[in-house]
Amino acid sequence: MVAVFGVLIVAVLVFAMWRSTVELTRMSQRSAGGRAGSIDQDLVEARLGRIEEAIDAMALQIERLTDQQRTLLGGAPEALQEQVDQIRTERPR
């Protein structure tokens, strides 16, 4: 369930990133008087940086939710728990 939710969030973020890039292109063309102009790279890089940070934050939250669900449902078998500990990006608090 949490994995499906995570995939859905990533899909929405990718769509939002694509849409913002299209809007930036349109704004750039309007400001250039209808001429095809280049997008301000600093603006695009700053926005993409914020999107990356948001995705990283959501990934951590999804990982925490998964741990909480696992705990509520009785934990995971020892072999699975060892695998999770090896790939964990952040230790639980």
PDB file of N, CA and C in Angstrom:
ATOM      1  N   MET A   1       0.830  -1.190   0.000  1.00  0.00           N
ATOM      2  CA  MET A   1       0.000   0.000   0.000  1.00  0.00           C
ATOM      3  C   MET A   1       0.872   1.252   0.000  1.00  0.00           C
ATOM      4  N   VAL A   2       1.885   1.240   0.847  1.00  0.00           N
ATOM      5  CA  VAL A   2       2.762   2.402   0.942  1.00  0.00           C
ATOM      6  C   VAL A   2       3.563   2.562  -0.350  1.00  0.00           C
ATOM      7  N   ALA A   3       3.966   1.450  -0.949  1.00  0.00           N
ATOM      8  CA  ALA A   3       4.722   1.525  -2.202  1.00  0.00           C
ATOM      9  C   ALA A   3       3.866   2.143  -3.303  1.00  0.00           C
ATOM     10  N   VAL A   4       2.618   1.765  -3.366  1.00  0.00           N
ATOM     11  CA  VAL A   4       1.704   2.333  -4.369  1.00  0.00           C
ATOM     12  C   VAL A   4       1.554   3.832  -4.135  1.00  0.00           C
ATOM     13  N   PHE A   5       1.405   4.204  -2.873  1.00  0.00           N
ATOM     14  CA  PHE A   5       1.291   5.624  -2.523  1.00  0.00           C
ATOM     15  C   PHE A   5       2.560   6.377  -2.938  1.00  0.00           C
ATOM     16  N   GLY A   6       3.716   5.784  -2.717  1.00  0.00           N
ATOM     17  CA  GLY A   6       4.982   6.415  -3.094  1.00  0.00           C
ATOM     18  C   GLY A   6       5.109   6.607  -4.594  1.00  0.00           C
ATOM     19  N   VAL A   7       4.722   5.585  -5.346  1.00  0.00           N
ATOM     20  CA  VAL A   7       4.774   5.681  -6.809  1.00  0.00           C
ATOM     21  C   VAL A   7       3.826   6.764  -7.298  1.00  0.00           C
ATOM     22  N   LEU A   8       2.664   6.850  -6.677  1.00  0.00           N
ATOM     23  CA  LEU A   8       1.700   7.882  -7.052  1.00  0.00           C
ATOM     24  C   LEU A   8       2.261   9.278  -6.800  1.00  0.00           C
ATOM     25  N   ILE A   9       2.912   9.463  -5.674  1.00  0.00           N
ATOM     26  CA  ILE A   9       3.496  10.761  -5.350  1.00  0.00           C
ATOM     27  C   ILE A   9       4.583  11.123  -6.357  1.00  0.00           C
ATOM     28  N   VAL A  10       5.437  10.178  -6.684  1.00  0.00           N
ATOM     29  CA  VAL A  10       6.512  10.450  -7.651  1.00  0.00           C
ATOM     30  C   VAL A  10       5.917  10.797  -9.009  1.00  0.00           C
ATOM     31  N   ALA A  11       4.863  10.094  -9.415  1.00  0.00           N
ATOM     32  CA  ALA A  11       4.234  10.391 -10.704  1.00  0.00           C
ATOM     33  C   ALA A  11       3.666  11.808 -10.718  1.00  0.00           C
ATOM     34  N   VAL A  12       3.035  12.204  -9.625  1.00  0.00           N
ATOM     35  CA  VAL A  12       2.484  13.561  -9.540  1.00  0.00           C
ATOM     36  C   VAL A  12       3.610  14.591  -9.599  1.00  0.00           C
ATOM     37  N   LEU A  13       4.718  14.321  -8.915  1.00  0.00           N
ATOM     38  CA  LEU A  13       5.840  15.268  -8.936  1.00  0.00           C
ATOM     39  C   LEU A  13       6.467  15.386 -10.323  1.00  0.00           C
ATOM     40  N   VAL A  14       6.591  14.264 -11.017  1.00  0.00           N
ATOM     41  CA  VAL A  14       7.137  14.317 -12.381  1.00  0.00           C
ATOM     42  C   VAL A  14       6.217  15.117 -13.282  1.00  0.00           C
ATOM     43  N   PHE A  15       4.901  14.916 -13.148  1.00  0.00           N
ATOM     44  CA  PHE A  15       3.955  15.688 -13.937  1.00  0.00           C
ATOM     45  C   PHE A  15       4.061  17.178 -13.606  1.00  0.00           C
ATOM     46  N   ALA A  16       4.185  17.491 -12.323  1.00  0.00           N
ATOM     47  CA  ALA A  16       4.305  18.894 -11.920  1.00  0.00           C
ATOM     48  C   ALA A  16       5.583  19.509 -12.473  1.00  0.00           C
ATOM     49  N   MET A  17       6.668  18.747 -12.470  1.00  0.00           N
ATOM     50  CA  MET A  17       7.927  19.247 -13.016  1.00  0.00           C
ATOM     51  C   MET A  17       7.786  19.504 -14.522  1.00  0.00           C
ATOM     52  N   TRP A  18       7.150  18.566 -15.231  1.00  0.00           N
ATOM     53  CA  TRP A  18       6.956  18.738 -16.666  1.00  0.00           C
ATOM     54  C   TRP A  18       6.091  19.964 -16.936  1.00  0.00           C
ATOM     55  N   ARG A  19       5.023  20.107 -16.167  1.00  0.00           N
ATOM     56  CA  ARG A  19       4.118  21.238 -16.368  1.00  0.00           C
ATOM     57  C   ARG A  19       4.812  22.572 -16.096  1.00  0.00           C
ATOM     58  N   SER A  20       5.627  22.623 -15.034  1.00  0.00           N
ATOM     59  CA  SER A  20       6.317  23.875 -14.730  1.00  0.00           C
ATOM     60  C   SER A  20       7.330  24.219 -15.815  1.00  0.00           C
ATOM     61  N   THR A  21       7.964  23.202 -16.392  1.00  0.00           N
ATOM     62  CA  THR A  21       8.905  23.455 -17.481  1.00  0.00           C
ATOM     63  C   THR A  21       8.178  24.011 -18.698  1.00  0.00           C
ATOM     64  N   VAL A  22       7.005  23.468 -18.996  1.00  0.00           N
ATOM     65  CA  VAL A  22       6.206  23.970 -20.120  1.00  0.00           C
ATOM     66  C   VAL A  22       5.784  25.414 -19.854  1.00  0.00           C
ATOM     67  N   GLU A  23       5.364  25.698 -18.618  1.00  0.00           N
ATOM     68  CA  GLU A  23       4.965  27.065 -18.280  1.00  0.00           C
ATOM     69  C   GLU A  23       6.139  28.028 -18.384  1.00  0.00           C
ATOM     70  N   LEU A  24       7.316  27.600 -17.951  1.00  0.00           N
ATOM     71  CA  LEU A  24       8.504  28.453 -18.066  1.00  0.00           C
ATOM     72  C   LEU A  24       8.824  28.743 -19.531  1.00  0.00           C
ATOM     73  N   THR A  25       8.662  27.740 -20.374  1.00  0.00           N
ATOM     74  CA  THR A  25       8.913  27.933 -21.804  1.00  0.00           C
ATOM     75  C   THR A  25       7.935  28.955 -22.380  1.00  0.00           C
ATOM     76  N   ARG A  26       6.671  28.821 -22.020  1.00  0.00           N
ATOM     77  CA  ARG A  26       5.662  29.761 -22.523  1.00  0.00           C
ATOM     78  C   ARG A  26       5.931  31.182 -22.017  1.00  0.00           C
ATOM     79  N   MET A  27       6.281  31.313 -20.740  1.00  0.00           N
ATOM     80  CA  MET A  27       6.574  32.639 -20.192  1.00  0.00           C
ATOM     81  C   MET A  27       7.786  33.245 -20.881  1.00  0.00           C
ATOM     82  N   SER A  28       8.781  32.431 -21.145  1.00  0.00           N
ATOM     83  CA  SER A  28       9.988  32.908 -21.800  1.00  0.00           C
ATOM     84  C   SER A  28       9.673  33.399 -23.216  1.00  0.00           C
ATOM     85  N   GLN A  29       8.821  32.648 -23.909  1.00  0.00           N
ATOM     86  CA  GLN A  29       8.461  33.039 -25.271  1.00  0.00           C
ATOM     87  C   GLN A  29       7.632  34.320 -25.272  1.00  0.00           C
ATOM     88  N   ARG A  30       6.740  34.467 -24.280  1.00  0.00           N
ATOM     89  CA  ARG A  30       5.948  35.694 -24.200  1.00  0.00           C
ATOM     90  C   ARG A  30       6.833  36.898 -23.904  1.00  0.00           C
ATOM     91  N   SER A  31       7.780  36.722 -22.991  1.00  0.00           N
ATOM     92  CA  SER A  31       8.645  37.844 -22.626  1.00  0.00           C
ATOM     93  C   SER A  31       9.606  38.204 -23.756  1.00  0.00           C
ATOM     94  N   ALA A  32       9.865  37.259 -24.647  1.00  0.00           N
ATOM     95  CA  ALA A  32      10.746  37.525 -25.774  1.00  0.00           C
ATOM     96  C   ALA A  32       9.969  38.095 -26.956  1.00  0.00           C
ATOM     97  N   GLY A  33       8.720  38.444 -26.729  1.00  0.00           N
ATOM     98  CA  GLY A  33       7.911  39.039 -27.789  1.00  0.00           C
ATOM     99  C   GLY A  33       7.468  38.031 -28.821  1.00  0.00           C
ATOM    100  N   GLY A  34       7.264  36.789 -28.398  1.00  0.00           N
ATOM    101  CA  GLY A  34       6.811  35.770 -29.336  1.00  0.00           C
ATOM    102  C   GLY A  34       7.952  35.037 -29.995  1.00  0.00           C
ATOM    103  N   ARG A  35       9.153  35.535 -29.829  1.00  0.00           N
ATOM    104  CA  ARG A  35      10.305  34.839 -30.400  1.00  0.00           C
ATOM    105  C   ARG A  35      10.654  33.638 -29.535  1.00  0.00           C
ATOM    106  N   ALA A  36      11.187  32.621 -30.145  1.00  0.00           N
ATOM    107  CA  ALA A  36      11.632  31.458 -29.368  1.00  0.00           C
ATOM    108  C   ALA A  36      12.897  31.855 -28.627  1.00  0.00           C
ATOM    109  N   GLY A  37      12.821  31.929 -27.313  1.00  0.00           N
ATOM    110  CA  GLY A  37      13.971  32.296 -26.505  1.00  0.00           C
ATOM    111  C   GLY A  37      14.353  31.142 -25.592  1.00  0.00           C
ATOM    112  N   SER A  38      15.500  31.262 -24.979  1.00  0.00           N
ATOM    113  CA  SER A  38      15.928  30.197 -24.077  1.00  0.00           C
ATOM    114  C   SER A  38      15.370  30.459 -22.676  1.00  0.00           C
ATOM    115  N   ILE A  39      15.166  29.403 -21.957  1.00  0.00           N
ATOM    116  CA  ILE A  39      14.668  29.497 -20.597  1.00  0.00           C
ATOM    117  C   ILE A  39      15.834  29.888 -19.698  1.00  0.00           C
ATOM    118  N   ASP A  40      15.557  30.695 -18.698  1.00  0.00           N
ATOM    119  CA  ASP A  40      16.587  31.084 -17.741  1.00  0.00           C
ATOM    120  C   ASP A  40      17.028  29.834 -16.984  1.00  0.00           C
ATOM    121  N   GLN A  41      18.238  29.375 -17.258  1.00  0.00           N
ATOM    122  CA  GLN A  41      18.753  28.138 -16.679  1.00  0.00           C
ATOM    123  C   GLN A  41      18.830  28.196 -15.163  1.00  0.00           C
ATOM    124  N   ASP A  42      19.162  29.332 -14.586  1.00  0.00           N
ATOM    125  CA  ASP A  42      19.247  29.442 -13.135  1.00  0.00           C
ATOM    126  C   ASP A  42      17.889  29.189 -12.496  1.00  0.00           C
ATOM    127  N   LEU A  43      16.847  29.713 -13.113  1.00  0.00           N
ATOM    128  CA  LEU A  43      15.496  29.518 -12.605  1.00  0.00           C
ATOM    129  C   LEU A  43      15.090  28.049 -12.675  1.00  0.00           C
ATOM    130  N   VAL A  44      15.392  27.409 -13.779  1.00  0.00           N
ATOM    131  CA  VAL A  44      15.051  25.999 -13.957  1.00  0.00           C
ATOM    132  C   VAL A  44      15.833  25.136 -12.966  1.00  0.00           C
ATOM    133  N   GLU A  45      17.131  25.396 -12.818  1.00  0.00           N
ATOM    134  CA  GLU A  45      17.949  24.606 -11.903  1.00  0.00           C
ATOM    135  C   GLU A  45      17.502  24.784 -10.458  1.00  0.00           C
ATOM    136  N   ALA A  46      17.115  25.989 -10.084  1.00  0.00           N
ATOM    137  CA  ALA A  46      16.633  26.225  -8.724  1.00  0.00           C
ATOM    138  C   ALA A  46      15.339  25.462  -8.476  1.00  0.00           C
ATOM    139  N   ARG A  47      14.448  25.500  -9.443  1.00  0.00           N
ATOM    140  CA  ARG A  47      13.172  24.796  -9.287  1.00  0.00           C
ATOM    141  C   ARG A  47      13.391  23.285  -9.244  1.00  0.00           C
ATOM    142  N   LEU A  48      14.253  22.769 -10.108  1.00  0.00           N
ATOM    143  CA  LEU A  48      14.539  21.335 -10.095  1.00  0.00           C
ATOM    144  C   LEU A  48      15.200  20.919  -8.782  1.00  0.00           C
ATOM    145  N   GLY A  49      16.032  21.772  -8.232  1.00  0.00           N
ATOM    146  CA  GLY A  49      16.657  21.485  -6.939  1.00  0.00           C
ATOM    147  C   GLY A  49      15.619  21.362  -5.840  1.00  0.00           C
ATOM    148  N   ARG A  50      14.634  22.262  -5.848  1.00  0.00           N
ATOM    149  CA  ARG A  50      13.564  22.181  -4.842  1.00  0.00           C
ATOM    150  C   ARG A  50      12.730  20.919  -5.022  1.00  0.00           C
ATOM    151  N   ILE A  51      12.489  20.530  -6.269  1.00  0.00           N
ATOM    152  CA  ILE A  51      11.727  19.308  -6.527  1.00  0.00           C
ATOM    153  C   ILE A  51      12.495  18.093  -6.026  1.00  0.00           C
ATOM    154  N   GLU A  52      13.813  18.058  -6.267  1.00  0.00           N
ATOM    155  CA  GLU A  52      14.633  16.942  -5.781  1.00  0.00           C
ATOM    156  C   GLU A  52      14.585  16.858  -4.264  1.00  0.00           C
ATOM    157  N   GLU A  53      14.687  17.991  -3.589  1.00  0.00           N
ATOM    158  CA  GLU A  53      14.630  17.996  -2.124  1.00  0.00           C
ATOM    159  C   GLU A  53      13.272  17.500  -1.630  1.00  0.00           C
ATOM    160  N   ALA A  54      12.212  17.888  -2.312  1.00  0.00           N
ATOM    161  CA  ALA A  54      10.881  17.447  -1.913  1.00  0.00           C
ATOM    162  C   ALA A  54      10.722  15.939  -2.091  1.00  0.00           C
ATOM    163  N   ILE A  55      11.243  15.405  -3.186  1.00  0.00           N
ATOM    164  CA  ILE A  55      11.161  13.965  -3.427  1.00  0.00           C
ATOM    165  C   ILE A  55      11.956  13.208  -2.372  1.00  0.00           C
ATOM    166  N   ASP A  56      13.145  13.699  -2.025  1.00  0.00           N
ATOM    167  CA  ASP A  56      13.946  13.054  -0.988  1.00  0.00           C
ATOM    168  C   ASP A  56      13.222  13.066   0.359  1.00  0.00           C
ATOM    169  N   ALA A  57      12.611  14.192   0.697  1.00  0.00           N
ATOM    170  CA  ALA A  57      11.882  14.289   1.960  1.00  0.00           C
ATOM    171  C   ALA A  57      10.704  13.321   1.979  1.00  0.00           C
ATOM    172  N   MET A  58       9.986  13.221   0.858  1.00  0.00           N
ATOM    173  CA  MET A  58       8.853  12.299   0.796  1.00  0.00           C
ATOM    174  C   MET A  58       9.311  10.853   0.884  1.00  0.00           C
ATOM    175  N   ALA A  59      10.448  10.539   0.272  1.00  0.00           N
ATOM    176  CA  ALA A  59      10.964   9.169   0.347  1.00  0.00           C
ATOM    177  C   ALA A  59      11.266   8.794   1.792  1.00  0.00           C
ATOM    178  N   LEU A  60      11.840   9.717   2.552  1.00  0.00           N
ATOM    179  CA  LEU A  60      12.109   9.451   3.966  1.00  0.00           C
ATOM    180  C   LEU A  60      10.819   9.256   4.746  1.00  0.00           C
ATOM    181  N   GLN A  61       9.815  10.071   4.469  1.00  0.00           N
ATOM    182  CA  GLN A  61       8.546   9.939   5.167  1.00  0.00           C
ATOM    183  C   GLN A  61       7.874   8.607   4.835  1.00  0.00           C
ATOM    184  N   ILE A  62       7.939   8.199   3.584  1.00  0.00           N
ATOM    185  CA  ILE A  62       7.352   6.916   3.181  1.00  0.00           C
ATOM    186  C   ILE A  62       8.083   5.778   3.874  1.00  0.00           C
ATOM    187  N   GLU A  63       9.393   5.884   3.973  1.00  0.00           N
ATOM    188  CA  GLU A  63      10.168   4.856   4.670  1.00  0.00           C
ATOM    189  C   GLU A  63       9.766   4.780   6.147  1.00  0.00           C
ATOM    190  N   ARG A  64       9.577   5.921   6.773  1.00  0.00           N
ATOM    191  CA  ARG A  64       9.141   5.938   8.175  1.00  0.00           C
ATOM    192  C   ARG A  64       7.744   5.347   8.331  1.00  0.00           C
ATOM    193  N   LEU A  65       6.847   5.684   7.415  1.00  0.00           N
ATOM    194  CA  LEU A  65       5.492   5.113   7.471  1.00  0.00           C
ATOM    195  C   LEU A  65       5.535   3.596   7.304  1.00  0.00           C
ATOM    196  N   THR A  66       6.377   3.127   6.421  1.00  0.00           N
ATOM    197  CA  THR A  66       6.519   1.690   6.213  1.00  0.00           C
ATOM    198  C   THR A  66       7.003   1.014   7.488  1.00  0.00           C
ATOM    199  N   ASP A  67       7.982   1.616   8.154  1.00  0.00           N
ATOM    200  CA  ASP A  67       8.479   1.059   9.415  1.00  0.00           C
ATOM    201  C   ASP A  67       7.390   1.035  10.476  1.00  0.00           C
ATOM    202  N   GLN A  68       6.600   2.104  10.547  1.00  0.00           N
ATOM    203  CA  GLN A  68       5.519   2.150  11.526  1.00  0.00           C
ATOM    204  C   GLN A  68       4.474   1.071  11.247  1.00  0.00           C
ATOM    205  N   GLN A  69       4.120   0.890   9.985  1.00  0.00           N
ATOM    206  CA  GLN A  69       3.146  -0.145   9.637  1.00  0.00           C
ATOM    207  C   GLN A  69       3.687  -1.529   9.963  1.00  0.00           C
ATOM    208  N   ARG A  70       4.950  -1.738   9.659  1.00  0.00           N
ATOM    209  CA  ARG A  70       5.572  -3.025   9.943  1.00  0.00           C
ATOM    210  C   ARG A  70       5.534  -3.303  11.450  1.00  0.00           C
ATOM    211  N   THR A  71       5.806  -2.281  12.255  1.00  0.00           N
ATOM    212  CA  THR A  71       5.782  -2.437  13.702  1.00  0.00           C
ATOM    213  C   THR A  71       4.363  -2.742  14.188  1.00  0.00           C
ATOM    214  N   LEU A  72       3.386  -2.033  13.651  1.00  0.00           N
ATOM    215  CA  LEU A  72       2.006  -2.256  14.057  1.00  0.00           C
ATOM    216  C   LEU A  72       1.489  -3.634  13.665  1.00  0.00           C
ATOM    217  N   LEU A  73       1.985  -4.153  12.559  1.00  0.00           N
ATOM    218  CA  LEU A  73       1.518  -5.452  12.070  1.00  0.00           C
ATOM    219  C   LEU A  73       2.330  -6.613  12.618  1.00  0.00           C
ATOM    220  N   GLY A  74       3.204  -6.343  13.572  1.00  0.00           N
ATOM    221  CA  GLY A  74       3.917  -7.443  14.218  1.00  0.00           C
ATOM    222  C   GLY A  74       5.356  -7.590  13.788  1.00  0.00           C
ATOM    223  N   GLY A  75       5.886  -6.636  13.080  1.00  0.00           N
ATOM    224  CA  GLY A  75       7.288  -6.698  12.693  1.00  0.00           C
ATOM    225  C   GLY A  75       7.520  -7.589  11.486  1.00  0.00           C
ATOM    226  N   ALA A  76       8.772  -7.655  11.093  1.00  0.00           N
ATOM    227  CA  ALA A  76       9.164  -8.440   9.929  1.00  0.00           C
ATOM    228  C   ALA A  76       9.996  -9.626  10.393  1.00  0.00           C
ATOM    229  N   PRO A  77      10.051 -10.684   9.604  1.00  0.00           N
ATOM    230  CA  PRO A  77      10.941 -11.795   9.940  1.00  0.00           C
ATOM    231  C   PRO A  77      12.393 -11.302  10.018  1.00  0.00           C
ATOM    232  N   GLU A  78      13.218 -11.990  10.789  1.00  0.00           N
ATOM    233  CA  GLU A  78      14.600 -11.549  11.021  1.00  0.00           C
ATOM    234  C   GLU A  78      15.395 -11.374   9.724  1.00  0.00           C
ATOM    235  N   ALA A  79      15.263 -12.309   8.783  1.00  0.00           N
ATOM    236  CA  ALA A  79      16.025 -12.217   7.531  1.00  0.00           C
ATOM    237  C   ALA A  79      15.648 -10.957   6.764  1.00  0.00           C
ATOM    238  N   LEU A  80      14.366 -10.650   6.715  1.00  0.00           N
ATOM    239  CA  LEU A  80      13.914  -9.450   6.016  1.00  0.00           C
ATOM    240  C   LEU A  80      14.377  -8.198   6.748  1.00  0.00           C
ATOM    241  N   GLN A  81      14.330  -8.209   8.067  1.00  0.00           N
ATOM    242  CA  GLN A  81      14.750  -7.046   8.847  1.00  0.00           C
ATOM    243  C   GLN A  81      16.222  -6.737   8.616  1.00  0.00           C
ATOM    244  N   GLU A  82      17.069  -7.769   8.487  1.00  0.00           N
ATOM    245  CA  GLU A  82      18.497  -7.539   8.227  1.00  0.00           C
ATOM    246  C   GLU A  82      18.698  -6.883   6.870  1.00  0.00           C
ATOM    247  N   GLN A  83      17.922  -7.292   5.864  1.00  0.00           N
ATOM    248  CA  GLN A  83      18.021  -6.675   4.543  1.00  0.00           C
ATOM    249  C   GLN A  83      17.598  -5.215   4.607  1.00  0.00           C
ATOM    250  N   VAL A  84      16.534  -4.924   5.321  1.00  0.00           N
ATOM    251  CA  VAL A  84      16.044  -3.556   5.440  1.00  0.00           C
ATOM    252  C   VAL A  84      17.094  -2.688   6.113  1.00  0.00           C
ATOM    253  N   ASP A  85      17.733  -3.199   7.159  1.00  0.00           N
ATOM    254  CA  ASP A  85      18.755  -2.432   7.868  1.00  0.00           C
ATOM    255  C   ASP A  85      19.948  -2.110   6.969  1.00  0.00           C
ATOM    256  N   GLN A  86      20.274  -2.990   6.037  1.00  0.00           N
ATOM    257  CA  GLN A  86      21.413  -2.760   5.148  1.00  0.00           C
ATOM    258  C   GLN A  86      21.134  -1.681   4.113  1.00  0.00           C
ATOM    259  N   ILE A  87      19.883  -1.547   3.682  1.00  0.00           N
ATOM    260  CA  ILE A  87      19.582  -0.574   2.624  1.00  0.00           C
ATOM    261  C   ILE A  87      18.945   0.698   3.162  1.00  0.00           C
ATOM    262  N   ARG A  88      18.762   0.790   4.465  1.00  0.00           N
ATOM    263  CA  ARG A  88      18.105   1.950   5.069  1.00  0.00           C
ATOM    264  C   ARG A  88      18.916   3.217   4.802  1.00  0.00           C
ATOM    265  N   THR A  89      18.223   4.285   4.471  1.00  0.00           N
ATOM    266  CA  THR A  89      18.890   5.549   4.228  1.00  0.00           C
ATOM    267  C   THR A  89      19.035   6.371   5.505  1.00  0.00           C
ATOM    268  N   GLU A  90      18.158   6.120   6.463  1.00  0.00           N
ATOM    269  CA  GLU A  90      18.197   6.864   7.706  1.00  0.00           C
ATOM    270  C   GLU A  90      17.727   5.952   8.826  1.00  0.00           C
ATOM    271  N   ARG A  91      18.396   6.001   9.953  1.00  0.00           N
ATOM    272  CA  ARG A  91      18.011   5.172  11.086  1.00  0.00           C
ATOM    273  C   ARG A  91      16.755   5.735  11.749  1.00  0.00           C
ATOM    274  N   PRO A  92      15.851   4.867  12.221  1.00  0.00           N
ATOM    275  CA  PRO A  92      14.650   5.371  12.885  1.00  0.00           C
ATOM    276  C   PRO A  92      14.997   6.093  14.182  1.00  0.00           C
ATOM    277  N   ARG A  93      14.179   7.057  14.529  1.00  0.00           N
ATOM    278  CA  ARG A  93      14.432   7.852  15.731  1.00  0.00           C
ATOM    279  C   ARG A  93      13.642   7.341  16.882  1.00  0.00           C
TER     280      ARG A  93
END
